Coordinates of C-alpha atoms and ligand atoms in Angstrom, one line a residue:
M13 CA -2.3 -6.7 -8.3
R14 CA -4.9 -3.4 -8.3
F15 CA -6.6 -1.7 -5.8
N16 CA -10.8 -1.9 -6.0
F17 CA -11.9 0.9 -4.1
K18 CA -14.9 1.5 -6.3
L19 CA -15.0 5.5 -5.2
L20 CA -11.1 5.9 -5.8
S21 CA -11.5 3.6 -9.1
I22 CA -11.0 6.1 -12.0
F23 CA -7.6 6.6 -9.6
L24 CA -7.0 3.5 -9.2
A25 CA -8.2 1.0 -11.1
S26 CA -5.3 0.5 -13.9
P27 CA -1.8 -1.0 -13.2
V28 CA 0.0 2.2 -13.4
F29 CA 4.0 1.2 -12.5
A30 CA 6.1 -1.3 -13.9
Y31 CA 7.5 -2.3 -10.9
I32 CA 8.4 -6.0 -11.8
D33 CA 11.4 -7.2 -9.5
Q34 CA 10.7 -4.6 -7.2
P35 CA 10.9 -6.1 -3.4
C36 CA 7.8 -6.9 -2.1
Y37 CA 6.8 -8.6 1.2
K38 CA 4.2 -10.6 3.4
G39 CA 4.9 -10.1 6.9
S40 CA 8.8 -10.1 7.5
Q41 CA 9.0 -12.6 4.2
Q42 CA 10.8 -10.7 1.7
G43 CA 9.9 -11.6 -2.1
V44 CA 10.0 -10.3 -5.9
C45 CA 7.0 -9.1 -7.6
V46 CA 7.4 -10.9 -10.6
P47 CA 4.5 -12.7 -13.3
K48 CA 3.0 -15.3 -11.5
Y49 CA 4.2 -18.2 -14.1
S50 CA 8.4 -17.3 -13.6
C51 CA 8.3 -18.0 -9.6
N52 CA 9.2 -21.4 -10.0
S53 CA 10.6 -23.8 -13.0
T54 CA 10.3 -27.1 -13.6
G55 CA 12.9 -29.6 -11.7
Q56 CA 13.7 -26.9 -8.9
T57 CA 13.0 -27.8 -5.7
A58 CA 12.8 -25.0 -3.9
K59 CA 10.5 -23.9 -1.0
Y60 CA 8.6 -21.0 -3.0
E61 CA 5.2 -18.9 -2.6
R62 CA 3.2 -17.4 -5.1
Y63 CA 1.7 -14.7 -2.9
A64 CA -1.0 -12.7 -4.2
G65 CA -1.9 -10.9 -0.9
S66 CA -6.0 -9.5 -0.6
Y67 CA -7.8 -6.4 -1.2
P68 CA -6.2 -3.6 -0.2
N69 CA -3.1 -5.0 1.1
W70 CA -1.6 -6.3 -2.5
P71 CA 2.1 -7.1 -2.1
C72 CA 2.5 -5.7 -5.7
P73 CA -0.1 -3.0 -5.7
N74 CA 1.2 -1.0 -9.0
D75 CA 1.4 -4.2 -11.5
P76 CA -0.6 -6.3 -13.7
D77 CA -2.8 -8.9 -12.0
D78 CA -0.7 -11.8 -12.9
V79 CA 2.0 -10.4 -11.3
I80 CA 2.5 -11.7 -7.7
C81 CA 4.9 -11.7 -5.0
C82 CA 7.4 -14.6 -5.6
I83 CA 8.7 -15.7 -2.5
K84 CA 11.1 -18.2 -2.9
S85 CA 13.9 -19.9 -0.4
V86 CA 16.3 -21.9 -1.6
T87 CA 18.2 -25.1 -0.1
K88 CA 19.2 -27.1 -3.0
L89 CA 20.0 -25.8 -6.6
T90 CA 19.1 -27.4 -9.9
T91 CA 23.0 -28.4 -9.9
G92 CA 22.7 -30.5 -7.4
E93 CA 24.5 -28.6 -4.9
T94 CA 23.0 -28.5 -1.6
L95 CA 23.4 -25.0 0.2
K96 CA 24.3 -25.1 4.4
T97 CA 21.9 -22.2 5.1
P98 CA 19.0 -21.6 2.4
G99 CA 19.5 -18.4 0.3
V100 CA 16.4 -16.3 -0.8
C101 CA 15.9 -14.7 -4.4
I102 CA 15.7 -11.0 -4.2
N103 CA 16.0 -7.7 -5.7
T104 CA 19.8 -7.3 -5.2
K105 CA 19.6 -3.9 -3.7
N106 CA 18.0 -5.4 -0.9
C107 CA 20.8 -8.4 0.3
N108 CA 22.7 -7.0 3.2
L109 CA 26.1 -7.6 1.5
N110 CA 28.0 -7.7 5.1
K111 CA 26.2 -10.6 5.9
N112 CA 25.6 -12.2 2.6
Y113 CA 26.5 -12.4 -0.9
L114 CA 25.1 -12.8 -4.3
A115 CA 24.9 -15.5 -6.6
N116 CA 23.8 -16.1 -10.2
T117 CA 21.9 -19.0 -9.8
A118 CA 18.6 -20.8 -11.8
E119 CA 16.4 -20.5 -9.2
C120 CA 15.7 -16.9 -9.2
P121 CA 13.0 -15.4 -11.5
G122 CA 12.5 -11.8 -13.0
S123 CA 15.8 -10.3 -14.6
N124 CA 19.5 -9.8 -13.3
N125 CA 18.0 -7.0 -10.7
V126 CA 16.7 -10.1 -9.1
K127 CA 19.2 -12.8 -7.6
L128 CA 19.9 -15.6 -4.6
C129 CA 20.8 -13.8 -1.6
I130 CA 23.1 -16.6 0.6
P131 CA 24.4 -15.9 3.8
N132 CA 28.1 -15.6 4.3
S133 CA 30.0 -19.1 3.5
N134 CA 26.5 -20.4 3.3
K135 CA 27.0 -21.0 7.0
S136 CA 26.3 -17.9 9.2
T137 CA 22.3 -17.3 9.5
G138 CA 21.7 -14.2 7.9
G139 CA 17.9 -12.9 7.0
T140 CA 16.1 -10.6 4.6
T141 CA 15.0 -7.4 5.8
G142 CA 11.2 -6.1 5.8
G143 CA 8.3 -6.3 8.0
T144 CA 6.2 -3.2 8.8
T145 CA 5.2 -1.4 12.3
G146 CA 2.4 0.7 12.1
G147 CA 0.0 1.7 15.0
T148 CA -2.8 4.3 15.1
T149 CA -2.5 8.3 14.7
G150 CA -2.3 10.3 17.4
G151 CA -5.0 12.6 17.8
G152 CA -3.8 16.4 17.0
T153 CA -4.4 19.6 19.0
V154 CA -6.2 22.2 17.0
T155 CA -3.6 24.5 15.4
S156 CA -4.7 27.7 13.2
S157 CA -1.0 28.3 12.2
C158 CA 1.3 26.1 9.5
P159 CA 2.4 22.7 11.9
T160 CA 5.7 21.7 11.5
V161 CA 8.4 18.6 11.8
R162 CA 8.6 19.9 15.9
N163 CA 4.5 19.7 16.3
P164 CA 3.7 17.2 13.0
N165 CA 0.8 16.0 14.8
A166 CA -0.9 19.3 15.4
T167 CA -4.3 19.6 12.9
K168 CA -6.7 22.3 11.9
S169 CA -9.6 20.2 13.2
G170 CA -8.1 18.4 16.2
K171 CA -9.0 15.3 14.8
S172 CA -6.0 12.9 13.9
K173 CA -4.3 13.7 10.6
A174 CA -5.7 10.5 9.0
Y175 CA -9.2 11.2 10.4
E176 CA -9.2 14.8 8.7
S177 CA -7.7 13.6 5.4
L178 CA -10.1 10.8 4.9
P179 CA -13.2 12.8 3.9
Q180 CA -10.7 15.0 1.2
I181 CA -9.4 11.1 -0.1
F182 CA -13.1 9.8 -1.0
Q183 CA -14.0 13.9 -2.1
N184 CA -17.2 13.5 0.0
E185 CA -18.2 12.2 2.9
G186 CA -17.3 9.0 1.7
G187 CA -20.9 6.6 2.4
C188 CA -21.6 3.0 1.3
Q189 CA -22.3 1.2 -1.7
N190 CA -23.6 -2.7 -2.6
M191 CA -23.1 -2.4 -6.2
S192 CA -22.8 -5.7 -7.4
G193 CA -20.8 -5.5 -10.0
D194 CA -18.1 -4.5 -7.8
P195 CA -16.1 -8.1 -7.0
G196 CA -14.8 -6.1 -3.8
N197 CA -18.7 -5.8 -2.7
W198 CA -18.5 -9.8 -2.5
Y199 CA -17.6 -11.5 0.3
Q200 CA -18.4 -15.4 1.3
G201 CA -20.3 -15.6 -1.3
Q202 CA -23.1 -13.0 -0.7
L203 CA -22.8 -8.8 -1.6
G204 CA -21.9 -6.4 1.0
Y205 CA -21.3 -2.8 0.9
T206 CA -17.9 -1.0 1.0
C207 CA -18.2 2.1 3.1
M208 CA -15.5 4.6 2.8
G209 CA -13.3 2.2 0.7
V210 CA -13.3 -0.1 3.0
T211 CA -14.6 -3.5 1.9
P212 CA -16.6 -6.2 3.4
Q213 CA -13.8 -8.6 3.7
T214 CA -11.4 -5.7 4.9
G215 CA -13.5 -4.4 7.0
W216 CA -14.4 -7.7 8.5
T217 CA -10.5 -9.2 9.3
N218 CA -9.9 -5.8 10.6
R219 CA -12.7 -5.7 12.4
S220 CA -10.5 -4.7 15.9
Y221 CA -10.6 -1.1 14.6
Y222 CA -14.1 -1.1 15.0
N223 CA -14.2 -2.2 18.3
Y224 CA -17.5 0.0 19.3
A225 CA -19.3 -2.2 16.7
L226 CA -17.9 -5.7 17.9
N227 CA -21.4 -6.7 20.0
K228 CA -23.8 -5.6 18.0
C229 CA -22.4 -6.3 14.1
S230 CA -20.9 -9.5 14.8
Y231 CA -23.7 -11.6 14.0
N232 CA -22.8 -11.1 10.3
S233 CA -19.5 -11.1 8.5
V234 CA -20.7 -10.0 5.5
L235 CA -22.5 -6.9 6.6
F236 CA -20.0 -6.0 9.6
V237 CA -19.2 -2.9 7.7
K238 CA -22.4 -1.5 7.0
C239 CA -23.9 -2.5 10.4
A240 CA -20.8 -0.6 12.0
Y241 CA -21.0 2.3 9.6
D242 CA -24.8 2.6 10.1
L243 CA -24.2 2.2 13.9
N244 CA -22.1 5.5 14.3
K245 CA -20.3 7.3 11.3
D246 CA -18.0 9.3 13.5
K247 CA -16.6 6.0 15.3
F248 CA -16.3 4.5 12.0
Q249 CA -14.6 7.0 10.2
E250 CA -12.2 7.0 13.0
G251 CA -11.8 3.1 13.2
T252 CA -11.2 3.7 9.1
A253 CA -8.8 6.3 9.3
N254 CA -6.6 4.0 12.0
L255 CA -6.9 0.9 9.5
Y256 CA -5.9 3.6 6.5
E257 CA -2.8 5.2 8.4
K258 CA -1.8 1.2 9.2
L259 CA -2.1 -0.3 6.0
F260 CA -0.8 2.8 3.8
G261 CA 0.6 5.5 5.7
S262 CA 2.8 3.7 8.3
I263 CA 4.2 1.7 5.3
A264 CA 4.9 5.2 3.3
G265 CA 6.7 6.6 6.2
C266 CA 4.0 9.8 6.0
T267 CA 3.0 9.0 10.1
N268 CA 5.8 11.8 11.2
L269 CA 4.8 14.4 8.4
P270 CA 2.9 17.5 9.7
Q271 CA -0.1 18.6 8.1
P272 CA -1.2 19.2 5.1
A273 CA 1.9 17.0 4.1
Y274 CA 0.4 14.3 5.9
F275 CA -2.7 14.3 3.8
V276 CA -1.2 14.7 0.5
C277 CA 1.6 11.3 1.5
L278 CA -1.9 9.2 2.5
D279 CA -3.2 9.7 -0.8
Y280 CA 0.0 9.7 -2.9
S281 CA 0.5 6.0 -0.5
L282 CA -2.9 4.5 -1.6
N283 CA -1.6 4.2 -5.4
G284 CA 1.3 2.0 -3.8
P285 CA 3.1 2.7 -0.1
Y286 CA 6.3 1.2 -1.4
R287 CA 6.7 3.7 -4.4
T288 CA 5.7 6.3 -1.8
K289 CA 8.3 5.4 0.9
E290 CA 11.0 5.6 -1.9
V291 CA 10.0 9.2 -2.7
V292 CA 9.7 10.0 1.1
A293 CA 13.3 8.4 2.1
N294 CA 14.5 9.8 -0.7
N295 CA 13.4 13.8 -0.5
P296 CA 13.3 14.1 3.5
I297 CA 11.4 17.1 4.5
G298 CA 14.3 18.6 6.4
N299 CA 13.6 22.0 6.9
R300 CA 10.9 22.7 4.6
D301 CA 7.8 23.9 5.8
S302 CA 5.0 21.7 5.5
K303 CA 3.2 23.4 2.7
T304 CA 6.5 23.5 0.4
Y305 CA 6.9 19.6 1.6
A306 CA 3.2 18.4 0.6
R307 CA 4.1 20.3 -3.0
L308 CA 7.0 18.9 -3.8
L309 CA 5.5 15.3 -2.8
N310 CA 2.2 16.1 -5.1
S311 CA 4.9 17.5 -7.9
I312 CA 6.4 14.0 -7.8
S313 CA 3.2 11.7 -8.0
R314 CA 2.2 14.1 -10.8
Q315 CA 5.3 13.6 -12.3
D316 CA 4.8 9.7 -11.8
F317 CA 1.5 10.0 -13.5
K318 CA 2.8 11.8 -16.6
D319 CA 5.1 8.7 -16.8
A320 CA 3.2 6.2 -16.5
V321 CA 1.2 7.6 -19.7
A322 CA 4.4 7.9 -21.4
N323 CA 5.1 4.9 -20.7
N324 CA 2.1 3.2 -21.9
S325 CA -0.1 5.0 -23.7
N326 CA -3.5 2.9 -22.8
L327 CA -3.2 4.7 -19.5
R328 CA -3.7 8.2 -21.1
Q329 CA -7.5 8.0 -20.5
Y330 CA -6.8 8.2 -16.8
L331 CA -4.5 11.1 -17.1
Q332 CA -7.3 13.7 -17.2
G333 CA -9.0 12.1 -13.7
W334 CA -4.9 11.8 -12.1
M335 CA -4.4 15.5 -12.8
N336 CA -7.4 16.7 -11.4
R337 CA -6.7 14.8 -8.2
C338 CA -3.1 16.4 -7.9
D339 CA -5.2 19.9 -8.6
A340 CA -7.6 18.7 -5.6
R341 CA -4.5 18.0 -3.6
E342 CA -3.0 21.6 -4.4
K343 CA -6.5 23.2 -3.7
Y344 CA -6.2 21.7 0.1
I345 CA -3.0 22.7 0.8
N346 CA -3.4 26.4 -0.2
N347 CA -6.3 26.6 1.9
Y348 CA -5.2 24.3 4.7
C349 CA -3.2 26.9 6.9
Ligands
LIG8 C1 7.0 -26.1 -8.6 O1 8.0 -26.8 -7.4 C2 7.8 -27.7 -7.3 C3 8.5 -28.3 -6.3 O2 8.0 -27.5 -4.8 C4 7.7 -28.7 -8.1 O3 6.8 -29.9 -7.7 C5 6.5 -28.2 -9.1 O4 6.8 -29.4 -10.3 C6 7.2 -27.0 -9.9 N1 6.0 -26.7 -10.8 C7 6.4 -26.2 -12.1 C8 5.3 -25.5 -12.7 O5 7.2 -26.3 -12.5
LIG9 C1 28.3 -22.9 -0.9 O1 29.1 -22.6 0.1 C2 30.2 -23.4 -0.4 C3 31.2 -23.9 0.9 O2 30.8 -23.9 2.0 C4 30.8 -23.1 -1.9 O3 31.4 -24.2 -1.9 C5 29.7 -23.3 -2.4 O4 30.0 -22.7 -3.9 C6 28.6 -22.3 -1.9 N1 27.8 -22.4 -3.3 C7 26.6 -21.3 -3.5 C8 26.1 -21.2 -4.8 O5 27.6 -20.2 -3.4
LIG10 C1 2.8 11.9 16.6 O1 1.8 10.5 16.2 C2 2.6 9.8 16.1 C3 1.5 8.5 16.1 O2 0.7 8.2 17.0 C4 3.8 9.3 17.5 O3 4.3 8.2 17.3 C5 4.4 10.5 17.4 O4 5.4 10.1 18.7 C6 3.6 12.0 17.8 N1 4.7 12.7 17.2 C7 4.7 13.4 18.8 C8 5.7 14.8 18.1 O5 4.3 13.5 19.3
LIG11 C1 -28.3 -2.5 -1.7 O1 -28.5 -1.3 -0.9 C2 -29.7 -0.9 -1.3 C3 -29.8 0.4 -0.2 O2 -29.3 -0.3 1.0 C4 -30.6 -2.2 -0.5 O3 -32.3 -1.6 -1.0 C5 -30.7 -2.9 -1.6 O4 -31.7 -4.2 -1.2 C6 -29.2 -3.6 -2.0 N1 -29.1 -5.1 -2.7 C7 -28.8 -6.1 -2.4 C8 -28.8 -6.9 -3.8 O5 -28.8 -6.5 -1.5
LIG12 C1 -6.6 -6.2 7.5 O1 -7.1 -6.3 6.3 C2 -6.2 -6.5 5.2 C3 -6.7 -7.1 3.8 O2 -7.7 -7.8 4.3 C4 -5.5 -8.1 5.5 O3 -4.7 -8.5 5.0 C5 -5.0 -7.8 7.4 O4 -4.2 -9.2 7.4 C6 -6.0 -7.4 7.8 N1 -5.3 -7.0 9.1 C7 -5.9 -7.8 10.3 C8 -5.0 -7.5 11.7 O5 -6.5 -8.6 10.8
LIG13 C1 9.4 4.5 -18.1 O1 10.3 4.4 -18.5 C2 11.2 4.5 -18.5 C3 12.7 4.2 -19.4 O2 12.3 3.1 -20.2 C4 12.1 4.1 -17.0 O3 13.3 4.4 -16.3 C5 11.2 4.7 -15.9 O4 11.3 4.1 -15.0 C6 9.8 4.3 -16.5 N1 8.8 4.7 -15.7 C7 7.8 4.5 -15.0 C8 6.5 5.1 -14.6 O5 7.1 2.9 -15.2

């Protein structure tokens, strides 16, 4: 499923990575990204959900629109056999083999990377992994030297890392727009405004991030975002920063990175937090200084874009825009400290 931030559209409006068969989540439930039609087949009695998610929380953000998160729990096999404890269809790499085993049954969609993960002896209870925890970003302490892993929350502005990253992410102060051609602006059948990438729906469902606006702006759910933005732009940016940290940064593993690596990580995560999570996990910051690490993340992100174009020439039209974005990150890194 794609994002649809208007302001980032050149960057995000296309499916970038083939993520078929990759793990996806609805809360703590785990599934796999597969085309919608394949989640369930005739004759099967499995419990399944074709979870499409909603902006900006797409479970399969890097995939085409017909790819959903298939969450499937199987008790009765098509062979007629009944399992004592249900198995789940997940990516084989996520099946904890200390507590479960894998079975190649007709139930699971996707390629051979997806199999039924069944609790041992189909007796004991086992679980899927997943779930994310988040939180708000801590405010920074002002620093003029480069932050390090020992003082990861220090910032140049004294504001939180996410807060100071937002203007750069939007390449401007991120105003509001109500273009009727942007589906993200429509909510409950009415046209509203997207402000700093926050659509009417996301803002309203996450209105607890904008406590200051609850009294004055709750009278109209569609216009809540615009009202909250007009009421206090600075508080709006603060709430939005916390929301981005929660919906992207914390999932991707950016939270404890020092600036300017945090900014690159957060910006990268908007293209799909699970890909960034993988990159950060496979390349921990270790003893690197924050600028070196920021450049490393940016170079991997750059390569991702090139790979995506190499694999799908239809994406070539976006390449220049993506490279410009990577160049802008480079500048931010160079100037940060
Ligand atoms: C999907 O599974 C249900 C049972 O949960 C079944 O009734 C339905 O026919 C299946 N759909 C398809 C397209 O086979
Ligand atoms: C489930 O466990 C039973 C024994 O309890 C075993 O005979 C059966 O093959 C298992 N089913 C699968 C699909 O592994
Ligand atoms: C930095 O901020 C995060 C998020 O608020 C917090 O979890 C973490 O403990 C802070 N780290 C330090 C070293 O203060
Ligand atoms: C879109 O926004 C402009 C400026 O705020 C406003 O004048 C206009 O009425 C809005 N359009 C619709 C259809 O609401
Ligand atoms: C925040 O918004 C996203 C996307 O609309 C939604 O999936 C999520 O449930 C919301 N979070 C809360 C706490 O409402
Ligand atoms: C591109 O294709 C290669 C080989 O088919 C594959 O290994 C790689 O993961 C693909 N990369 C992307 C970004 O889709």
